[in-house]
Coordinates of C-alpha atoms in Angstrom, one line a residue:
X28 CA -11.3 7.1 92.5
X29 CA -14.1 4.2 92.5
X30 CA -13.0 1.4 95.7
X31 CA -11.7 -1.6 94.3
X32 CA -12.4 -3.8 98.0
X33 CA -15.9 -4.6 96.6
X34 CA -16.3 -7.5 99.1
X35 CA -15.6 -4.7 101.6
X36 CA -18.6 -3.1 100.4
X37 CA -20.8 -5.9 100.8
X38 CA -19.7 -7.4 103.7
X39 CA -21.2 -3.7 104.9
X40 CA -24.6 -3.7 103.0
X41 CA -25.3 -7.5 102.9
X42 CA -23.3 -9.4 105.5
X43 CA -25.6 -12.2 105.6
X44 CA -25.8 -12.2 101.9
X45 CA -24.3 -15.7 100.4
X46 CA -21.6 -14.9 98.2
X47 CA -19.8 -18.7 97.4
X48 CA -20.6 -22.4 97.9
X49 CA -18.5 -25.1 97.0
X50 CA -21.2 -27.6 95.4
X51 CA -19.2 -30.3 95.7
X52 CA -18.2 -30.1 99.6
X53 CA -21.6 -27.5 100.8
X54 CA -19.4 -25.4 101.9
X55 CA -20.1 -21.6 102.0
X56 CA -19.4 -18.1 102.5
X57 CA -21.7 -14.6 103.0
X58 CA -20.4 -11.7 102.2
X59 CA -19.2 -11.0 105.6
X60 CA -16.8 -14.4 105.7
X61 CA -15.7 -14.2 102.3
X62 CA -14.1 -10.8 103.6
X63 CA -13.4 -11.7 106.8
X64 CA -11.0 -14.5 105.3
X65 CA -9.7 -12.5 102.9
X66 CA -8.9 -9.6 105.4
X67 CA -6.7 -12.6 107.3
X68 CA -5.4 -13.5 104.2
X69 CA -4.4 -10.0 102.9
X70 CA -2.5 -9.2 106.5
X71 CA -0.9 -12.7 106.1
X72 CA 0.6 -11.9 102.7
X73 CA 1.6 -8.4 103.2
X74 CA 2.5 -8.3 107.2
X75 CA 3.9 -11.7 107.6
X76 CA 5.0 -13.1 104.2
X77 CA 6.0 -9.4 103.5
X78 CA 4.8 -9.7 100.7
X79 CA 4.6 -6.0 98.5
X80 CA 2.1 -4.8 95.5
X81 CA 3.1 -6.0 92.1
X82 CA 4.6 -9.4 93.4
X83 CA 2.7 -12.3 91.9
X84 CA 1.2 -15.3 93.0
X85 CA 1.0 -18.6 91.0
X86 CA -2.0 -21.0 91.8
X87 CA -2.0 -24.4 90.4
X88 CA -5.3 -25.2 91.8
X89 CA -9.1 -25.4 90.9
X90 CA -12.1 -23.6 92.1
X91 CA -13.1 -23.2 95.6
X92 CA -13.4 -21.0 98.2
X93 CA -10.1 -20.1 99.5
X94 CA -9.2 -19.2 96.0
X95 CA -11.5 -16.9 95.5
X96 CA -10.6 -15.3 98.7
X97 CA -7.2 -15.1 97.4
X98 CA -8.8 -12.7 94.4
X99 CA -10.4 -10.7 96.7
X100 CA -7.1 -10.4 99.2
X101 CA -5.5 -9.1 95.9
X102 CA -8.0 -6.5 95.3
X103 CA -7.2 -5.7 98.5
X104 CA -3.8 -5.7 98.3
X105 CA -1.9 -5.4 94.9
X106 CA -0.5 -8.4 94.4
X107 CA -1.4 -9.9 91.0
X108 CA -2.8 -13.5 90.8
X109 CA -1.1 -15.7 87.9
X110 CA -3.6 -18.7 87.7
X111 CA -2.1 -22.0 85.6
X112 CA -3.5 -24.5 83.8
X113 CA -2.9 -27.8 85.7
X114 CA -4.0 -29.6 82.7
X115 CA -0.3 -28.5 81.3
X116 CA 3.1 -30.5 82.0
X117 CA 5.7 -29.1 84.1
X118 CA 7.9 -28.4 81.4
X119 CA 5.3 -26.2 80.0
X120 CA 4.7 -24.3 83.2
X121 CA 8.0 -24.0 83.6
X122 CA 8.4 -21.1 81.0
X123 CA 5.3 -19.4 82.8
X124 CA 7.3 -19.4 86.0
X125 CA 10.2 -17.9 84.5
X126 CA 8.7 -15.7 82.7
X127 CA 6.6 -14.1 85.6
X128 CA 9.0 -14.7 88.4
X129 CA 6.3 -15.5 91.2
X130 CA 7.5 -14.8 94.8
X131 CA 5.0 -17.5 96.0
X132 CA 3.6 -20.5 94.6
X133 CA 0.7 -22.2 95.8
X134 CA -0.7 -25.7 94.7
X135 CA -3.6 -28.5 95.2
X136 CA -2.5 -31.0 96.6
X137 CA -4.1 -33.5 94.0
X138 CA -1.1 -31.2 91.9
X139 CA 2.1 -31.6 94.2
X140 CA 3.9 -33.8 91.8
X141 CA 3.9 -31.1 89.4
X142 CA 5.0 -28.6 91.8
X143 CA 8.1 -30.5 93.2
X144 CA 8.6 -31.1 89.3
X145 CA 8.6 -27.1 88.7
X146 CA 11.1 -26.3 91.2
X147 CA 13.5 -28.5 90.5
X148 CA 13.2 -27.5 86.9
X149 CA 12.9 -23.6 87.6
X150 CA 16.3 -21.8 88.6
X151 CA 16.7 -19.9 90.4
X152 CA 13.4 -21.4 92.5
X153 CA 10.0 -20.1 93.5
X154 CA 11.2 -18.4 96.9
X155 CA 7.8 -19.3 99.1
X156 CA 6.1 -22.9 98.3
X157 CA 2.5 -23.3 99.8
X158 CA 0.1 -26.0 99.5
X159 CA -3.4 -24.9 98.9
X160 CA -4.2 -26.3 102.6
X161 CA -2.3 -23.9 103.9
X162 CA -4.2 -21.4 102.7
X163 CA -6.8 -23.0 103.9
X164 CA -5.7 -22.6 107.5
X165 CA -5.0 -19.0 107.0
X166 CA -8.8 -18.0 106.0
X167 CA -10.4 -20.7 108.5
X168 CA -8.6 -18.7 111.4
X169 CA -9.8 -15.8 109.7
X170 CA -13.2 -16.9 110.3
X171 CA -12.7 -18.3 114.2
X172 CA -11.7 -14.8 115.2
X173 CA -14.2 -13.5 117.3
X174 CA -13.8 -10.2 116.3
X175 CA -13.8 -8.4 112.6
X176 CA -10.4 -8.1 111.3
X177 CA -9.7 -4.9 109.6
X178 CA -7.5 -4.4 106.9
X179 CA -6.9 -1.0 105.2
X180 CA -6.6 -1.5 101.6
X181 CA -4.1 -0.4 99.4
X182 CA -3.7 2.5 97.4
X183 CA -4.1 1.1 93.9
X184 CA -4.3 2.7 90.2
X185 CA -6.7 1.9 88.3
X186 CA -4.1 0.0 85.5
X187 CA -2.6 -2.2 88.2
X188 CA -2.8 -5.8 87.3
X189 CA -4.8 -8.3 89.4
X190 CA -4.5 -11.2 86.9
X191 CA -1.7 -12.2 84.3
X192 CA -3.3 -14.7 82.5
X193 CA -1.7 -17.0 79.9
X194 CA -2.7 -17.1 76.2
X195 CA -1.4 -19.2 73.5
X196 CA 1.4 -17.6 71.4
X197 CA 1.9 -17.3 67.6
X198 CA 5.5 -17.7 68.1
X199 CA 5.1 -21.4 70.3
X200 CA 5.7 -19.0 73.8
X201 CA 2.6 -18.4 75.7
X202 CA 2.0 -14.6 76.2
X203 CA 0.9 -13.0 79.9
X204 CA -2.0 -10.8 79.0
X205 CA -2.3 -7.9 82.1
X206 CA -6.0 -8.2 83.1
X207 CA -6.5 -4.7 85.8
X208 CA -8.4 -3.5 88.3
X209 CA -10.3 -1.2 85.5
X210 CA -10.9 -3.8 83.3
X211 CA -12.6 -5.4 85.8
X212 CA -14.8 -3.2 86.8
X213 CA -15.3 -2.2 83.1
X214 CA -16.4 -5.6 82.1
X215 CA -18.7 -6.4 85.2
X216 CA -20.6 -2.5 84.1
X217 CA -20.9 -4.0 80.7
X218 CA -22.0 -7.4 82.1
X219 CA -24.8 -6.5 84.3
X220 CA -26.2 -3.9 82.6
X221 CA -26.2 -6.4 79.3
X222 CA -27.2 -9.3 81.7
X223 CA -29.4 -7.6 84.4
X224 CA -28.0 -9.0 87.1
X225 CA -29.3 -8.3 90.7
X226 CA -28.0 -8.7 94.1
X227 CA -31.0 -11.9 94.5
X228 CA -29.4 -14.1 91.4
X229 CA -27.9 -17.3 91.6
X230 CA -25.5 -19.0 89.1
X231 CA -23.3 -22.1 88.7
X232 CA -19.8 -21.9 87.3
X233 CA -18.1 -24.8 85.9
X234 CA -15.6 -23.2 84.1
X235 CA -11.3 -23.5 85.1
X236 CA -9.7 -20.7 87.0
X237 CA -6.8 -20.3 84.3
X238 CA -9.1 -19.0 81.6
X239 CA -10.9 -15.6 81.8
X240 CA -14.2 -17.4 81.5
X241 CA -13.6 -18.8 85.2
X242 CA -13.2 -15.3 86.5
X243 CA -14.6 -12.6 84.9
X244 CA -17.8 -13.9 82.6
X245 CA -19.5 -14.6 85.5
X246 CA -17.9 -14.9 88.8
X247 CA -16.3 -11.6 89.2
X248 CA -19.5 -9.5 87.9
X249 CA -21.7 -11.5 90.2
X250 CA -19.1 -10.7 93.2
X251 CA -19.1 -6.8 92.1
X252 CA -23.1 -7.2 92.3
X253 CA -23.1 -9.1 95.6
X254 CA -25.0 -12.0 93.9
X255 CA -24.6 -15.6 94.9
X256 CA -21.8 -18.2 92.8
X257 CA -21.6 -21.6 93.2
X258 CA -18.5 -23.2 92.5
X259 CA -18.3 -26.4 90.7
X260 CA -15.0 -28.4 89.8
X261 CA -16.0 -30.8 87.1
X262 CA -18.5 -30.6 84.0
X263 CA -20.9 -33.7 84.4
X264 CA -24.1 -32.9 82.3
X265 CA -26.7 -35.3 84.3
X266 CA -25.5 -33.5 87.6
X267 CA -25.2 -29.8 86.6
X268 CA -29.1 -30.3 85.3
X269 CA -29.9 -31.0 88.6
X270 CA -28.1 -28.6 90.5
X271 CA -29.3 -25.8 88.3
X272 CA -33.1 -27.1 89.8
X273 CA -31.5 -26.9 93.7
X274 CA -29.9 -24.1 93.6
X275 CA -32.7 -22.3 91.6
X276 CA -29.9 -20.7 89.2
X277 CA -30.9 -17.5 86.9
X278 CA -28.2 -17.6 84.7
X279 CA -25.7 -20.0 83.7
X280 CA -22.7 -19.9 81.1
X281 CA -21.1 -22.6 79.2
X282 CA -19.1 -23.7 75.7
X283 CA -21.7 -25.4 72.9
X284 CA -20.0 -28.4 74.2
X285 CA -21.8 -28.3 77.7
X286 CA -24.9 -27.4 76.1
X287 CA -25.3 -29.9 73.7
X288 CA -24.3 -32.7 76.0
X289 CA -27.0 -31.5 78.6
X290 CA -29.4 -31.4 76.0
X291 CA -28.7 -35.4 75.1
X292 CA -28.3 -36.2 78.6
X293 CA -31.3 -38.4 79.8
X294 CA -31.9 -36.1 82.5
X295 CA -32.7 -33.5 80.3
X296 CA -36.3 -34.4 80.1
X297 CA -36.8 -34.5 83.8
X298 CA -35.5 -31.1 84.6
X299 CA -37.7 -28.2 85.5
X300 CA -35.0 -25.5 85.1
X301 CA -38.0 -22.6 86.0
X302 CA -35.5 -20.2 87.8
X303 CA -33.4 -19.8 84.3
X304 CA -33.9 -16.4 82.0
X305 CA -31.4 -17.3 79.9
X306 CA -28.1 -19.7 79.1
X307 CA -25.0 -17.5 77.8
X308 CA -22.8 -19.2 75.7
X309 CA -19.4 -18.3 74.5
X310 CA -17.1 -19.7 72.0
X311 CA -18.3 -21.5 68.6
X312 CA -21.8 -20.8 67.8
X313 CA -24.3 -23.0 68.5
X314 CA -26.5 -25.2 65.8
X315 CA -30.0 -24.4 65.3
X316 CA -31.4 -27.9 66.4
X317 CA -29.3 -26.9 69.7
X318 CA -31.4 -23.6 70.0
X319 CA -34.6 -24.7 69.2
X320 CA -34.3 -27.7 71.7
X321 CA -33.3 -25.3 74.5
X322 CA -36.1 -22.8 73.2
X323 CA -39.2 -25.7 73.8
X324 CA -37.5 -26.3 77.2
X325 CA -38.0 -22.6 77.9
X326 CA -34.6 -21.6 78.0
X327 CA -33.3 -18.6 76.1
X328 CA -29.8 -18.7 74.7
X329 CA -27.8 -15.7 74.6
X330 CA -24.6 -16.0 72.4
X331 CA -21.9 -14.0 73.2
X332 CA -18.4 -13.2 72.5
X333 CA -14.8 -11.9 73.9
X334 CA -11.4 -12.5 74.7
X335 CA -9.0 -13.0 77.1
X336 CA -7.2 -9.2 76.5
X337 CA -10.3 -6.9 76.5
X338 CA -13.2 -8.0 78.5
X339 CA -14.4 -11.0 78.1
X340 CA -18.0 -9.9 78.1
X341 CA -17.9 -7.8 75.1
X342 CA -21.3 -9.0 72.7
X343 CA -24.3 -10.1 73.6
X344 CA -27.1 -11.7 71.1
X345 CA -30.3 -11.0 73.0
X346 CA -32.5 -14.2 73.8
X347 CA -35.3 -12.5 71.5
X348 CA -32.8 -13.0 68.5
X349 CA -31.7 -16.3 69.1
X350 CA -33.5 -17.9 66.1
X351 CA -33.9 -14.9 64.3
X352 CA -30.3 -14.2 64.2
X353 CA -28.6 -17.8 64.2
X354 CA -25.0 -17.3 64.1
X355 CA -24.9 -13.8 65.8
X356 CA -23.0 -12.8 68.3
X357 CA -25.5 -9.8 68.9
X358 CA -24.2 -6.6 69.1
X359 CA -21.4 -4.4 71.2
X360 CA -21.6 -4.6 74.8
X361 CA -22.8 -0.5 76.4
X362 CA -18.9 0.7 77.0
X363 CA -17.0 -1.6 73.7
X364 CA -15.8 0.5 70.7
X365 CA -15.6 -1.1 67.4
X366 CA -14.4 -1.5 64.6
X367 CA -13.6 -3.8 61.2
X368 CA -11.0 -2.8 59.1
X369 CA -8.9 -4.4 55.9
X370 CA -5.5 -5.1 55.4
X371 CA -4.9 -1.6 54.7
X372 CA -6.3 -0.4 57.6
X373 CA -9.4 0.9 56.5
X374 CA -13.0 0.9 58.2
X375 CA -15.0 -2.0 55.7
X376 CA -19.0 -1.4 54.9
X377 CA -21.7 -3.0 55.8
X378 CA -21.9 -7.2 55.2
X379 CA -17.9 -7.2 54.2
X380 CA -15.2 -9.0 56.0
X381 CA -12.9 -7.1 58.3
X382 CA -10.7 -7.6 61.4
X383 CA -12.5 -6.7 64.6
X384 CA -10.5 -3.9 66.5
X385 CA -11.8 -2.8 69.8
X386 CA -11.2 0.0 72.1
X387 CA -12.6 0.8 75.8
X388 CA -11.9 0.9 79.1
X389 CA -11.6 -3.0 79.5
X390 CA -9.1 -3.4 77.3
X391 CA -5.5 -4.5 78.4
X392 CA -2.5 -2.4 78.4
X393 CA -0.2 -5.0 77.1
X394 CA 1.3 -8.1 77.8
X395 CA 3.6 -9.1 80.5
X396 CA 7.4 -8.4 79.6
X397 CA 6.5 -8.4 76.4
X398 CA 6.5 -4.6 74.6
X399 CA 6.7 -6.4 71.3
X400 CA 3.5 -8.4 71.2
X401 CA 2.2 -5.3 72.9
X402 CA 3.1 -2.8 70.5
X403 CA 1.5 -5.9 67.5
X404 CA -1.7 -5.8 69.4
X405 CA -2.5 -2.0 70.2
X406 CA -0.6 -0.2 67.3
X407 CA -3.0 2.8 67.6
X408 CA -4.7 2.2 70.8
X409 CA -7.4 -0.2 69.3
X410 CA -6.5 -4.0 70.1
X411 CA -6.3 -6.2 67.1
X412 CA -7.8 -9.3 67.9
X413 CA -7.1 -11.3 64.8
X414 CA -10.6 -12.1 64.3
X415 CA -12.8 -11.4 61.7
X416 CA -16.0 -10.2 62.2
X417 CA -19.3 -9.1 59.3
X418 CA -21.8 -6.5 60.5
X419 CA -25.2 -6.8 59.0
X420 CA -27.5 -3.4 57.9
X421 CA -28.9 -4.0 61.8
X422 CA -26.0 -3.7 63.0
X423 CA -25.5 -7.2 64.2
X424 CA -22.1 -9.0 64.2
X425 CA -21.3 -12.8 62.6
X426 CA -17.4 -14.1 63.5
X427 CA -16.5 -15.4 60.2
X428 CA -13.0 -16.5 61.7
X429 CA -9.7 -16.0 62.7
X430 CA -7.3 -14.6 60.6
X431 CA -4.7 -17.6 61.0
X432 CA -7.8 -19.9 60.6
X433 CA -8.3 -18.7 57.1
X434 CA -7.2 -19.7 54.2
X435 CA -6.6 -18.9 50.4
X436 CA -7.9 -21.3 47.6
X437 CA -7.7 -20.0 44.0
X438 CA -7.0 -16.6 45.4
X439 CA -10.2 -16.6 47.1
X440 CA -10.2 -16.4 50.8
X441 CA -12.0 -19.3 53.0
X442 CA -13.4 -18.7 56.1
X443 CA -13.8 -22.1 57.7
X444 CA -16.3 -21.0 60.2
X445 CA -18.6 -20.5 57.9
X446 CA -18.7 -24.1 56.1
X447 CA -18.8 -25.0 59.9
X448 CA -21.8 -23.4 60.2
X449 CA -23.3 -24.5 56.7
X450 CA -22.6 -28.1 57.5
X451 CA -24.2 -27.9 60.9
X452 CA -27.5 -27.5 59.5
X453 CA -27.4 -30.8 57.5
X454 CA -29.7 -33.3 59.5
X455 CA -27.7 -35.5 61.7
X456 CA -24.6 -33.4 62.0
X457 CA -23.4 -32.3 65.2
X458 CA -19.8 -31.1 65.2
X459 CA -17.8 -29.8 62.8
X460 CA -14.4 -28.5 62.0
X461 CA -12.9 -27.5 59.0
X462 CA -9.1 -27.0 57.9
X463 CA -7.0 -25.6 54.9
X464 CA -4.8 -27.7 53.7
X465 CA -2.1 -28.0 50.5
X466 CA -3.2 -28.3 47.4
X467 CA -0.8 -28.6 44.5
X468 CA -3.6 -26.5 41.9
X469 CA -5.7 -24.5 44.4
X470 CA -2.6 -23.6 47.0
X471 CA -5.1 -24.8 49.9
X472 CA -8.4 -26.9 49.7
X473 CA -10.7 -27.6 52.3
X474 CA -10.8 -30.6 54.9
X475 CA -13.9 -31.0 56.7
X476 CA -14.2 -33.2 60.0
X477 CA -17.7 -34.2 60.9
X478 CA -19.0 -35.8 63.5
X479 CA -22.6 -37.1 63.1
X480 CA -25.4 -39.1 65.7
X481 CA -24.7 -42.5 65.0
X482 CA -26.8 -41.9 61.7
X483 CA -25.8 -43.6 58.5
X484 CA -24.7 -40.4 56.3
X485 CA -22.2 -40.6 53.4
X486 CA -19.5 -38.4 52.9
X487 CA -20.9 -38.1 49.1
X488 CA -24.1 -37.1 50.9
X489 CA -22.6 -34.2 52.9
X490 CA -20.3 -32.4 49.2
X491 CA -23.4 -32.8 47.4
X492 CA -25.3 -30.7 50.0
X493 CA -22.4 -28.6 49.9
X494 CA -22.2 -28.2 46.6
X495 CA -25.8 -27.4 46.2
X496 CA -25.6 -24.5 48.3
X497 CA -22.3 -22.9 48.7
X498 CA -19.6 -21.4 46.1
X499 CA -17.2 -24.3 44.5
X500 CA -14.0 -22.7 46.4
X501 CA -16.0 -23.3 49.7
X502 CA -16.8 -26.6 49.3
X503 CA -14.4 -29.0 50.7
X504 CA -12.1 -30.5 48.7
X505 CA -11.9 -33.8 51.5
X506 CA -14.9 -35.0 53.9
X507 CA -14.1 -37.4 56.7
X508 CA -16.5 -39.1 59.2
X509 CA -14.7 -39.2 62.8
X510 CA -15.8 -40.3 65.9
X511 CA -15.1 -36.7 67.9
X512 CA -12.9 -34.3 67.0
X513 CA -10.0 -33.2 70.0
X514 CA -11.1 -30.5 72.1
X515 CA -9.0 -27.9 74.1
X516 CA -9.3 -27.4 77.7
X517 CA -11.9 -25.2 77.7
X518 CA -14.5 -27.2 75.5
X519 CA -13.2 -25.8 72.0
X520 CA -12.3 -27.5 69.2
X521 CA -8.6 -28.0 68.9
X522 CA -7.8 -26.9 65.2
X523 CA -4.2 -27.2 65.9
X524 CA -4.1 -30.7 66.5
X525 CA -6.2 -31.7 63.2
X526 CA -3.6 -29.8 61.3
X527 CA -1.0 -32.0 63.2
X528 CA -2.6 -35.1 62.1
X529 CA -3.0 -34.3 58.3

């Protein structure tokens, strides 16, 4: 049975060794105070709040220290994290809080209204209510004792959740995928040996606690490592330019979004950025003018790909392919079993359209409470993740979309990721989106959103490019020009609410 108290470990080999700072505030932990904080914390939970493995705790909070502590007291421990989107109204979080039944809440105080607003809307109520400076308190005394503070882990199995983490449901609910102590320590193997990463890196993360990208892209594999994370509240492209330069960064992840804003901030120009290998980048793929920019910078992009229930790091395009192989989300990760199959089930060929299935030792076991979505996803023990995926002769794998994304136009089926793409490589274009919609002779047509650079481009101009170059049930039936197009909160277009408006 591997240990699952990595902090432990590296509080033992490299004490001294940073492991957080807050970039906003310069505050920091080694390895040493991180677990020191979170041995305080873990005795407070379990010996004083009697609090038991398997009870869960809700955080409505962003990065910072003390938060990640509270990870690492639940490696520790057993209790099972349930970070929430503070972007989301009470009423929304409201079903969450049912649904999980946390024995102890614990917000920001920037988030108290929202709190109050859940427990009077919750019943029966959260029993314990904590505000995040309490917490605070509990690891700062931690760190003023003058002696270690040991704190014998728990026995845990290996399929005990640490996370539940909230996805968006088909059926309007939002599901609780179970994210365990395997499946993190599957995808941080997978991570650094795709990744390379060494005790001595540095990175930046930007992204929100309540997605998977927040945790385990980055932050967790780098803590499993005993690498260095800085912690960063808010996305401001002139700012995280220059603290990639002080902090001499090695690797950073982001959305296309973040990348394409640094790259037309003013400040891009200016910064060295030598430390870098490589940029990761999850989410839609990135436009060619995007990659080529960053290439004559001397930055390597690596796209990648995953998901909240198996992973997330699960593809990897290498930086050598990033031009090469525009569109690619590389290939399968060292321990991630794939697979595309039809609607019958069956394994497609080479460079034909099938849903990805995936199996490994990162994968969930289900979702929480829920042995009806579980059962949808892993009929067979391969997770069906709704997406659908081409592999090239290479061996190299293109997202051609999601299943609900798709749609059928004169019986043939339209994947909108593609057009996407197509349109991307007109001059001047840099977002798009498209949509099916009804059509009273086709079923569905095409409705593409485009966003261009202030350039003076026609609609007329864009179909005739499309028409020139891809088949006439692809090409969009409508074309409008808009401003921006809605984005989600983790940087990703937000095809939902352009289906609202239409």
């Amino acid at each position: 049975m591997y240990t699952k108290d990595w902090v432990a470990k590296w509080a033992l080999y490299s004490p001294h060794q940073p492991a957080l700072k807050e970039l906003d505030t310069d505050r920091a932990y080694t390895y040493a105070e991180l677990n020191q904080a979170a041995n305080y914390l873990a005795a407070e939970l379990t010996q004083t709040q009697r609090l038991r493995k398997g009870d869960r705790i809700m955080v409505l909070a962003e990065h910072c220290l003390e938060y990640v502590a509270l990870f690492v007291a639940a490696q520790k421990t057993g209790l099972i994290l349930v970070p929430i989107n503070y972007r989301l109204a009470a009423g929304e979080i409201n079903y969450m809080v049912a649904n999980c039944q946390p024995a102890l809440l614990i917000y920001e105080e920037q988030f108290e209204d929202k709190a109050l607003q859940l427990q009077a809307l919750t019943a029966p109520a959260v029993p314990d209510v904590w505000p995040l400076a309490k917490l605070a308190t509990i690891c700062h005394r931690g760190l003023e004792a003058f002696e270690p503070i040991p704190f014998t882990a728990a026995e845990l199995d290996e399929d005990d959740p640490v996370f539940i983490l909230y996805t968006s449901g088909t059926t309007g609910f939002p599901k609780g995928a179970l994210y365990t102590h395997r499946m993190l320590l599957w995808n941080s193997l997978n991570t650094s040996l795709s990744l390379e990463i060494m005790p001595a890196d540095v990175t930046i993360n930007c992204m929100p606690p309540f997605h998977t990208g927040g945790w385990n892209v980055l932050l967790t594999p780098f803590l499993h490592r005993g690498a260095t994370v800085g912690l960063l509240k808010k996305f401001q492209p002139e700012r995280l330019l220059a603290l990639l330069d002080q902090e001499q960064a090695d690797i950073f992840m982001g959305v296309p979004t973040m990348l394409k804003m640094m790259m037309e901030s003013p400040a891009f120009a200016t910064s060295d950025l030598g430390s870098l290998r490589y940029f990761i980048v999850g989410g839609e793929a990135l436009p060619l003018e995007v990659i080529r920019a960053w290439d004559r910078k001397g930055i390597k992009i690596r796209q990648g790909f995953g998901l909240t229930e198996v992973g997330p790091n699960l593809f990897s395009l290498h930086q050598d392919d990033a031009v090469r192989k525009i569109g690619s989300i590389g290939r399968a990760n060292f321990y991630v079993e794939t697979r595309l199959i039809d609607e019958q089930g069956q394994e497609v060929g080479p460079n034909e359209v099938g849903e990805l299935c995936l199996r490994g030792p990162m994968t969930t076991p289900g979702y929480w409470r829920d042995p009806e979505a579980t059962a949808k996803a892993l009929p067979d023990g391969w997770f069906r993740t709704g997406d659908l995926l081409r592999r090239d002769d290479e061996g190299y794998f293109f997202v051609m979309d999601r299943i609900k994304n798709m749609y059928i136009s004169g019986g043939e089926n339209v994947y909108p990721a593609e057009i996407e793409r197509f349109l991307l490589t007109f001059p001047g274009v840099s977002e798009v989106a498209v949509i099916g919609v009804p059509d009273a002779r086709w079923g569905e047509v095409g409705k593409a959103f485009v966003v261009t650079k202030g350039l003076d481009i026609s609609c007329d101009a864009l179909l005739a490019y499309c028409a020139g170059n891809l088949a006439r049930f692809k090409v969009p039936k409508y074309l409008e020009l808009v401003a921006e197009l809605p984005k989600n909160d983790t940087g990703k277009i937000n095809k939902k609410a352009l289906l609202a408006a239409v």
